[in-house]
Short mmCIF file of C-alpha atoms in Angstrom, two decimals:
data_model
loop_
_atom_site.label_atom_id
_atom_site.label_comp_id
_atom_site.label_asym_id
_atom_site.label_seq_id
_atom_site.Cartn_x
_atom_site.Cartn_y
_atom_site.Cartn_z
CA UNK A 1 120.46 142.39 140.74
CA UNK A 2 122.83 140.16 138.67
CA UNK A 3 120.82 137.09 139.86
CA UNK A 4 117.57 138.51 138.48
CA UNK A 5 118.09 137.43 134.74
CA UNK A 6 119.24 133.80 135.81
CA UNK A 7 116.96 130.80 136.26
CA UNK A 8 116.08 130.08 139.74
CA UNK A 9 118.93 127.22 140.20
CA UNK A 10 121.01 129.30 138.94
CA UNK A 11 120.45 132.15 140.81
CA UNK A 12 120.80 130.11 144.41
CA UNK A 13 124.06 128.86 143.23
CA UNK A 14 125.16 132.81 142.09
CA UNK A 15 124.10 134.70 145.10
CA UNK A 16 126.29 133.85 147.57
CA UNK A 17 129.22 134.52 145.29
CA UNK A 18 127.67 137.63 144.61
CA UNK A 19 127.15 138.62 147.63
CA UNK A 20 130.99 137.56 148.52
CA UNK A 21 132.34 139.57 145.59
CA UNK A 22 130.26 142.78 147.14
CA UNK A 23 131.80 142.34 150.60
CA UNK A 24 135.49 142.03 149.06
CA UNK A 25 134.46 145.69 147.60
CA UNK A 26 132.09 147.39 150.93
CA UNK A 27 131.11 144.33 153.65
CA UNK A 28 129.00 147.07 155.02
CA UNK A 29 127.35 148.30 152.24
CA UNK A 30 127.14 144.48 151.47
CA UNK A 31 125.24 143.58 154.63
CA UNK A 32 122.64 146.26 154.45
CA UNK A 33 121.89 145.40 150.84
CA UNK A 34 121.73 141.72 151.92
CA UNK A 35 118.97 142.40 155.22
CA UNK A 36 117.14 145.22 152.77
CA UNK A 37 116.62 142.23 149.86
CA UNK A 38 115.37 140.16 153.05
CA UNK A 39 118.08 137.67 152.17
CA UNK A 40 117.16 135.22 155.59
CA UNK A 41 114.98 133.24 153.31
CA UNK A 42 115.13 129.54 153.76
CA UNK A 43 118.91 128.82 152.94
CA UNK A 44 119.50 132.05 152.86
CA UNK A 45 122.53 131.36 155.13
CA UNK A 46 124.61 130.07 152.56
CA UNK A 47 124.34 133.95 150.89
CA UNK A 48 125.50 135.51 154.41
CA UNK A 49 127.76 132.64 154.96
CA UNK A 50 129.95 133.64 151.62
CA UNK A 51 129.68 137.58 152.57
CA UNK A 52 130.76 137.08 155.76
CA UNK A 53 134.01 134.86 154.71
CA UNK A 54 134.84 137.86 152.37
CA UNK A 55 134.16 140.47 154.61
CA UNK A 56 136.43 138.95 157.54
CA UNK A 57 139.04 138.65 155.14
CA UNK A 58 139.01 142.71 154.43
CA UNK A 59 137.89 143.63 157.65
CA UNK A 60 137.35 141.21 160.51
CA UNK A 61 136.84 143.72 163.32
CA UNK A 62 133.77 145.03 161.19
CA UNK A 63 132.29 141.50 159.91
CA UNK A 64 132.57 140.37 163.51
CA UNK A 65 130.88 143.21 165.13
CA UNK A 66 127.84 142.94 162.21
CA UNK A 67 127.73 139.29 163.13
CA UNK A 68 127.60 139.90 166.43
CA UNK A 69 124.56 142.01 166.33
CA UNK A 70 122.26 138.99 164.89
CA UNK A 71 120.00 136.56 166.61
CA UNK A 72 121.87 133.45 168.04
CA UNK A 73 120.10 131.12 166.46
CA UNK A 74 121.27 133.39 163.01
CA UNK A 75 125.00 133.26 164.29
CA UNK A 76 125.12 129.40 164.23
CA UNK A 77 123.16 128.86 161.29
CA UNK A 78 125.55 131.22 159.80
CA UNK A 79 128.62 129.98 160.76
CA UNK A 80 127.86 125.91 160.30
CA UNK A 81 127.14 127.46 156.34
CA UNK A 82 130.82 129.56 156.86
CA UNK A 83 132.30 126.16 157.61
CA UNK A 84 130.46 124.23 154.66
CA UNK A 85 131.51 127.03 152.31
CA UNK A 86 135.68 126.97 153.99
CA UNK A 87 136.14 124.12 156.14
CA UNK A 88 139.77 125.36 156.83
CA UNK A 89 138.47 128.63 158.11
CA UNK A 90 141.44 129.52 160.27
CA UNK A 91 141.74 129.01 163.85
CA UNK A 92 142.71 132.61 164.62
CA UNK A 93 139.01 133.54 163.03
CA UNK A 94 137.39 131.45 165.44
CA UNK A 95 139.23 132.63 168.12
CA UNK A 96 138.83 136.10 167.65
CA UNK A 97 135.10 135.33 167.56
CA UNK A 98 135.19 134.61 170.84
CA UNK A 99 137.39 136.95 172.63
CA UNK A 100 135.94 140.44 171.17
CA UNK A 101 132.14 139.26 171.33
CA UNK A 102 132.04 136.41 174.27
CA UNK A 103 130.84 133.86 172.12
CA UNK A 104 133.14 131.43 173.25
CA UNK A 105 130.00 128.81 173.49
CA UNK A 106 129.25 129.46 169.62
CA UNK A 107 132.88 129.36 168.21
CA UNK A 108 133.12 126.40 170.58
CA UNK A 109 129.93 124.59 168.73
CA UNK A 110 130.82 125.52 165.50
CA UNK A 111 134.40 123.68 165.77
CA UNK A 112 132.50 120.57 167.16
CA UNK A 113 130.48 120.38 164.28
CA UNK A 114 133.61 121.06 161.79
CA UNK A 115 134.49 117.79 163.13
CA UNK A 116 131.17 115.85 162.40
CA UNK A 117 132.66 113.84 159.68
CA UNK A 118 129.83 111.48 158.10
CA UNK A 119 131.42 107.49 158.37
CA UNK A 120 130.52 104.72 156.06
CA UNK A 121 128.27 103.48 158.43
CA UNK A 122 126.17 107.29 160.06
CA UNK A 123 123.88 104.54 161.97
CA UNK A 124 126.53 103.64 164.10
CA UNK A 125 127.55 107.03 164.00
CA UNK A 126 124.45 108.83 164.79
CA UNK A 127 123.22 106.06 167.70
CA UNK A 128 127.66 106.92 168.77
CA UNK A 129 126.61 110.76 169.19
CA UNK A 130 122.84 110.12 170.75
CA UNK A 131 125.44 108.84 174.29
CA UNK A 132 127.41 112.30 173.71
CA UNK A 133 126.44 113.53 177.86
CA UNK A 134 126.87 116.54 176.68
CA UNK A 135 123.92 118.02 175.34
CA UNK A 136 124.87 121.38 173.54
CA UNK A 137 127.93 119.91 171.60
CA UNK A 138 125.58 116.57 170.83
CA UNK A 139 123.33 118.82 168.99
CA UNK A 140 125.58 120.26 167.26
CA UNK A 141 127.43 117.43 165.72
CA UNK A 142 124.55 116.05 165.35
CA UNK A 143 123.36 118.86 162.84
CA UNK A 144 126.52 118.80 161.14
CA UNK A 145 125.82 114.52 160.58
CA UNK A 146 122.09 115.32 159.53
CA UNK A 147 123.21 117.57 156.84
CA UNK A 148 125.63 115.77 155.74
CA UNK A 149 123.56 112.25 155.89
CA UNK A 150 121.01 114.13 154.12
CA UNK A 151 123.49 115.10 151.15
CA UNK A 152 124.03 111.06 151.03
CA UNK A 153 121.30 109.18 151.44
CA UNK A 154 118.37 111.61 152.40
CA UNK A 155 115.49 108.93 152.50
CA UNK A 156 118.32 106.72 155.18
CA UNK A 157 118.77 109.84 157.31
CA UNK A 158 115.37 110.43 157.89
CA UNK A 159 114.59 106.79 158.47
CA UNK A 160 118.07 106.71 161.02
CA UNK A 161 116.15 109.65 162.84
CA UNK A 162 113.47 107.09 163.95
CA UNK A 163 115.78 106.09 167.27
CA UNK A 164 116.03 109.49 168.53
CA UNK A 165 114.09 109.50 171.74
CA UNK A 166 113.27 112.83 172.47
CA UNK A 167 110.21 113.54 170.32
CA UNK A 168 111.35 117.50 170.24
CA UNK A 169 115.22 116.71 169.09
CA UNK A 170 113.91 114.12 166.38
CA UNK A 171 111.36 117.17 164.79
CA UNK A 172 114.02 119.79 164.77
CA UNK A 173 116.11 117.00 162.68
CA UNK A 174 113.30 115.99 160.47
CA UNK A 175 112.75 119.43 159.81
CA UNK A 176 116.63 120.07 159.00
CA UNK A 177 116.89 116.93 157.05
CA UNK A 178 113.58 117.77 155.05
CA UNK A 179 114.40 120.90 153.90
CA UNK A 180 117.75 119.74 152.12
CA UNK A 181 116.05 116.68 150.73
CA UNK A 182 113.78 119.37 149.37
CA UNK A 183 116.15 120.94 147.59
CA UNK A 184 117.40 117.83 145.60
CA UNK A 185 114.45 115.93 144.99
CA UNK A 186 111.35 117.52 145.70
CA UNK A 187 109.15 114.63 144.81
CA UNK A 188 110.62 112.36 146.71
CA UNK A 189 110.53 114.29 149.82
CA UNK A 190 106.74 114.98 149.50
CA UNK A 191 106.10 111.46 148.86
CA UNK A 192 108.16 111.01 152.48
CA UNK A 193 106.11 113.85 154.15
CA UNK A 194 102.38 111.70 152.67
CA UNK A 195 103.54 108.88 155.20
CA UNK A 196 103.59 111.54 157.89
CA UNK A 197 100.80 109.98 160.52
CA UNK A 198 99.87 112.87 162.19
CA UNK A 199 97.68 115.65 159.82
CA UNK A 200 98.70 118.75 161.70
CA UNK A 201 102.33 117.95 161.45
CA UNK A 202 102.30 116.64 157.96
CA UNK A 203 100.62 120.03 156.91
CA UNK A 204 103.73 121.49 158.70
CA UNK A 205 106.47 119.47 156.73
CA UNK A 206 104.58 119.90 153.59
CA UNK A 207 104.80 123.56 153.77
CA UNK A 208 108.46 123.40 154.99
CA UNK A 209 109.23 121.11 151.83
CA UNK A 210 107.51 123.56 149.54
CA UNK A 211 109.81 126.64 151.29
CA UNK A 212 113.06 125.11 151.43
CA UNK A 213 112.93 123.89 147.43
CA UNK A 214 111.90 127.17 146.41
CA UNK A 215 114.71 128.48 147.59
CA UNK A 216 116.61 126.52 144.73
CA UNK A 217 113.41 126.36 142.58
CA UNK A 218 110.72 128.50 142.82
CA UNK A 219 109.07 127.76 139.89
CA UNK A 220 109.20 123.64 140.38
CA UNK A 221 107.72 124.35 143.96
CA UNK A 222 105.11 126.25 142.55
CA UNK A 223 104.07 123.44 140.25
CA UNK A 224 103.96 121.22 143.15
CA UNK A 225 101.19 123.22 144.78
CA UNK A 226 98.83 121.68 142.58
CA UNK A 227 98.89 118.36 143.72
CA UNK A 228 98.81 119.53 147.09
CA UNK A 229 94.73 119.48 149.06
CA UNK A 230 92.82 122.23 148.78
CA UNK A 231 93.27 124.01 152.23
CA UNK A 232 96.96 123.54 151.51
CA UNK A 233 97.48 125.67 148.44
CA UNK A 234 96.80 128.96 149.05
CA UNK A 235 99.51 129.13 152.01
CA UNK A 236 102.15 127.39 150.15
CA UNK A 237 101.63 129.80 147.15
CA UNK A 238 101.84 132.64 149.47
CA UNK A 239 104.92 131.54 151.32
CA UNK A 240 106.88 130.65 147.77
CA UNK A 241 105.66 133.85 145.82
CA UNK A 242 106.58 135.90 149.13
CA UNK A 243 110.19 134.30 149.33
CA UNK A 244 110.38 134.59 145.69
CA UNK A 245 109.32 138.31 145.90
CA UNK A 246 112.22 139.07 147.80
CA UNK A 247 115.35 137.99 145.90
CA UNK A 248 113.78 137.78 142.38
CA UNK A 249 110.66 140.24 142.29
CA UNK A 250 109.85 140.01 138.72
CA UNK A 251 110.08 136.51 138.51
CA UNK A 252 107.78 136.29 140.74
CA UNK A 253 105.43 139.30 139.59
CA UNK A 254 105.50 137.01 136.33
CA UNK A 255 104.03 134.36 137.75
CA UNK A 256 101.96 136.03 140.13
CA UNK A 257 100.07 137.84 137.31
CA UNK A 258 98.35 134.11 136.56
CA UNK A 259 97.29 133.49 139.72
CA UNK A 260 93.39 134.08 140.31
CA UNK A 261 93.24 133.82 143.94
CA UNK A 262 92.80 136.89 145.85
CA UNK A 263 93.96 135.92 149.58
CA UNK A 264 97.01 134.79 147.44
CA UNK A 265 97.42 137.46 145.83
CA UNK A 266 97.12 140.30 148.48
CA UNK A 267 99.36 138.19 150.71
CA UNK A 268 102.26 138.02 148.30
CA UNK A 269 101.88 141.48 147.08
CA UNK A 270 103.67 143.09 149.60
CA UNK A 271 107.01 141.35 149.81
CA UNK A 272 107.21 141.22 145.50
CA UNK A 273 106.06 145.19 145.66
CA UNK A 274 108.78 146.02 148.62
CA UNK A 275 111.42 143.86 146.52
CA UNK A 276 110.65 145.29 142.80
CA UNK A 277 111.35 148.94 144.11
CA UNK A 278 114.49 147.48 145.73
CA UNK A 279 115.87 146.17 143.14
CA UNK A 280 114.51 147.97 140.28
CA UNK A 281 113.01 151.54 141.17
CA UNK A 282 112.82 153.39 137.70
CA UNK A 283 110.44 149.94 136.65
CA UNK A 284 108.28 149.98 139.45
CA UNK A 285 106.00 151.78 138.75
CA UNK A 286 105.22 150.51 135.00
CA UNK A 287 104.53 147.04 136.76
CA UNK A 288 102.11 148.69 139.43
CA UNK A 289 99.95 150.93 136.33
CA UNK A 290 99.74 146.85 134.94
CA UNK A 291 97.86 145.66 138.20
CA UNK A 292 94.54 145.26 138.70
CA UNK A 293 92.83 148.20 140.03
CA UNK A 294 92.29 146.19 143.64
CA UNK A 295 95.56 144.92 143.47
CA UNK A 296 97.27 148.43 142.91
CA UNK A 297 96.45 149.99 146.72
CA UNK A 298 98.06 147.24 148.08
CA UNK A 299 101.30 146.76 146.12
CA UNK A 300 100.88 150.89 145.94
CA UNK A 301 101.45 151.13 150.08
CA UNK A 302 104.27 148.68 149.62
CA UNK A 303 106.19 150.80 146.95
CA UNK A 304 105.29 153.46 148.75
CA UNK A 305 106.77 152.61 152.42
CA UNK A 306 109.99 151.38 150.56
CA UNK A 307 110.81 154.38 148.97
CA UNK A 308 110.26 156.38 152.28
CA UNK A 309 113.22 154.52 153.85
CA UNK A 310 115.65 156.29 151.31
CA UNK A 311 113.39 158.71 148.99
CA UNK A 312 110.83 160.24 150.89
CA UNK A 313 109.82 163.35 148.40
CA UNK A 314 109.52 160.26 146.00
CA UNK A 315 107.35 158.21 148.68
CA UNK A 316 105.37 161.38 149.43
CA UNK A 317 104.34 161.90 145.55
CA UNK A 318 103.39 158.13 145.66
CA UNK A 319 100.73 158.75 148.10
CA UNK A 320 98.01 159.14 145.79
CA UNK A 321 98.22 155.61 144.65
CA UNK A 322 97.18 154.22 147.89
CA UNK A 323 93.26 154.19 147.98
CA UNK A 324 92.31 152.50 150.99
CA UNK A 325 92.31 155.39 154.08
CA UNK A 326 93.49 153.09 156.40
CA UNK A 327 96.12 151.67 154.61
CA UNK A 328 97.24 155.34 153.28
CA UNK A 329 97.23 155.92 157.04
CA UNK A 330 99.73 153.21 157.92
CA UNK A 331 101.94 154.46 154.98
CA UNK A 332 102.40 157.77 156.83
CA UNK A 333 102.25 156.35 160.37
CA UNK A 334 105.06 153.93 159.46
CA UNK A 335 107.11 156.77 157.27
CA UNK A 336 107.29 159.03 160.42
CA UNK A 337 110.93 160.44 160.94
CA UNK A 338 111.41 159.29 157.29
CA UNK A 339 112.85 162.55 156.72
CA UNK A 340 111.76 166.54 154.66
CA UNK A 341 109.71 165.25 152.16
CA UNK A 342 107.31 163.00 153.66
CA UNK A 343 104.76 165.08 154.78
#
């Protein structure tokens, strides 16, 4: 909740050493806070990354065994940020990664890409690692150069990407590289994405621009939209305010409050609702009497569903906020086994 009274910037570079200092104090308390505040928002990794480090520190068995329990995909995106955040993470860490969970293959790929130093020249070094025969540690480094490259010289990196052959592997680059040339100059990266050939896919990368620097930046992303088509607005909007909902819910119930769209509006409702009685319960419901009366039976069910996780009684009372039937309905369908109280 710290992070709520910074700027956006600021708050991206606080959370993860928030979120460190709370796994020093409970990791498990820590990790349950950070998947409740839906903290696997674009970049979100570097938050996780930092709890994690602390939390192995006080109590590897447990960090490992909550680590464990996430998607694969999660693991490595996870660990390449552990390794950006403590590049001397110790051996023995790595190696007890392995032997208690099996995953010898990801400890394995996340040492190969420690060792994806960028050169002076990341041409040579990039068309070096495209005649790596072996495929799984090839991506990998190659990852850890595209980052890196990215960091450098973003508008080289996604030009060197042009000799990667496989259509599929040169995507899931663009994408990475995109997304951190998002976050350090968002203009520039849009003005990339406009040379983009193909409409469906430059729709994509727009919208994956727009994410990834709202994850540093809300607010500039959201002044981007309007220089963005029509049909493209209203999605981008939704996907920022939603992402923005999460970690910083009234930020973005600030902004949200100006925005005259509807479909906007109902879409982004949900995740600023669920993350305002997070974060700040005994407030919640002072922003919800402020809502428009359509826009209170949505945000209503939201508030409502949250509190049934961990205050059912509370949830229960907050029924009668929730006009539509059917969405009153799903409250109670989705609170069953919430617990006495929710009845």
């Amino acid at each position: 909740e710290e992070a709520e009274g910074l700027s956006p910037r600021q708050a991206a570079w606080a959370t993860p050493i928030l979120y460190a200092r709370y796994a020093e104090i409970d990791g498990a308390a820590a990790f349950d806070y950070a998947r409740q505040s839906g903290v696997l928002w674009p970049g979100g990794q570097q938050a996780l990354a930092g709890l994690f480090l602390s939390w192995m520190r006080v109590d590897s068995d447990a960090a490992l065994e909550a680590m464990a329990g996430l998607p694969a995909s999660e693991r490595m995106q996870i660990g390449v940020a552990m390794l950006a955040l403590d590049p001397h993470l110790q051996e023995a860490d790595r190696e007890q990664l392995a032997a208690r969970f099996g995953l010898g293959s990801f400890v394995q790929q996340i040492g190969m890409a420690r060792h994806a130093r960028l050169s002076d020249d990341p041409a040579q070094q990039l068309q070096e690692l495209l005649e790596d025969p072996n495929l799984q540690i090839r991506q990998v480094k190659l990852q850890g150069l595209m980052i890196q490259w990215a960091q450098r010289d973003p508008q080289a990196a996604m030009a060197g990407l042009e000799q990667i052959g496989s259509a599929s592997m040169r995507r899931q680059l663009e994408q990475q590289t995109l997304g951190h040339w998002a976050q350090q100059d968002l203009a520039s990266a849009l003005a990339w994405v406009a040379t983009v050939a193909e409409p469906r896919l430059r729709q994509q990368y727009r919208l994956l621009v727009m994410q990834s620097a709202a994850a540093t930046d809300p607010e500039q992303a959201l002044a981007a939209v309007d220089g963005l088509a029509a049909p493209e607005r209203g999605p981008a909007l939704s996907s920022i305010l939603t992402n923005w909902g999460m970690m910083q819910p009234r930020a973005a119930a600030r902004w949200l409050a100006n925005v005259d769209d509807a479909q906007v509006r109902q879409q982004s409702l949900t995740a600023i609702a669920r993350g305002y009685a997070r974060q700040h319960p005994e407030g919640v419901l002072g922003w919800l009497d402020g809502l428009p009366g359509a826009d209170q039976s949505v945000a209503g069910g939201a508030i409502v569903d949250e509190f049934a996780r961990h205050d059912p009684e509370r949830a229960a009372a907050l029924l009668d906020r929730v006009d539509d039937p059917m969405q009153r309905q799903m409250c109670i369908r989705d609170s069953t086994g919430a617990g006495p109280g929710f009845e």
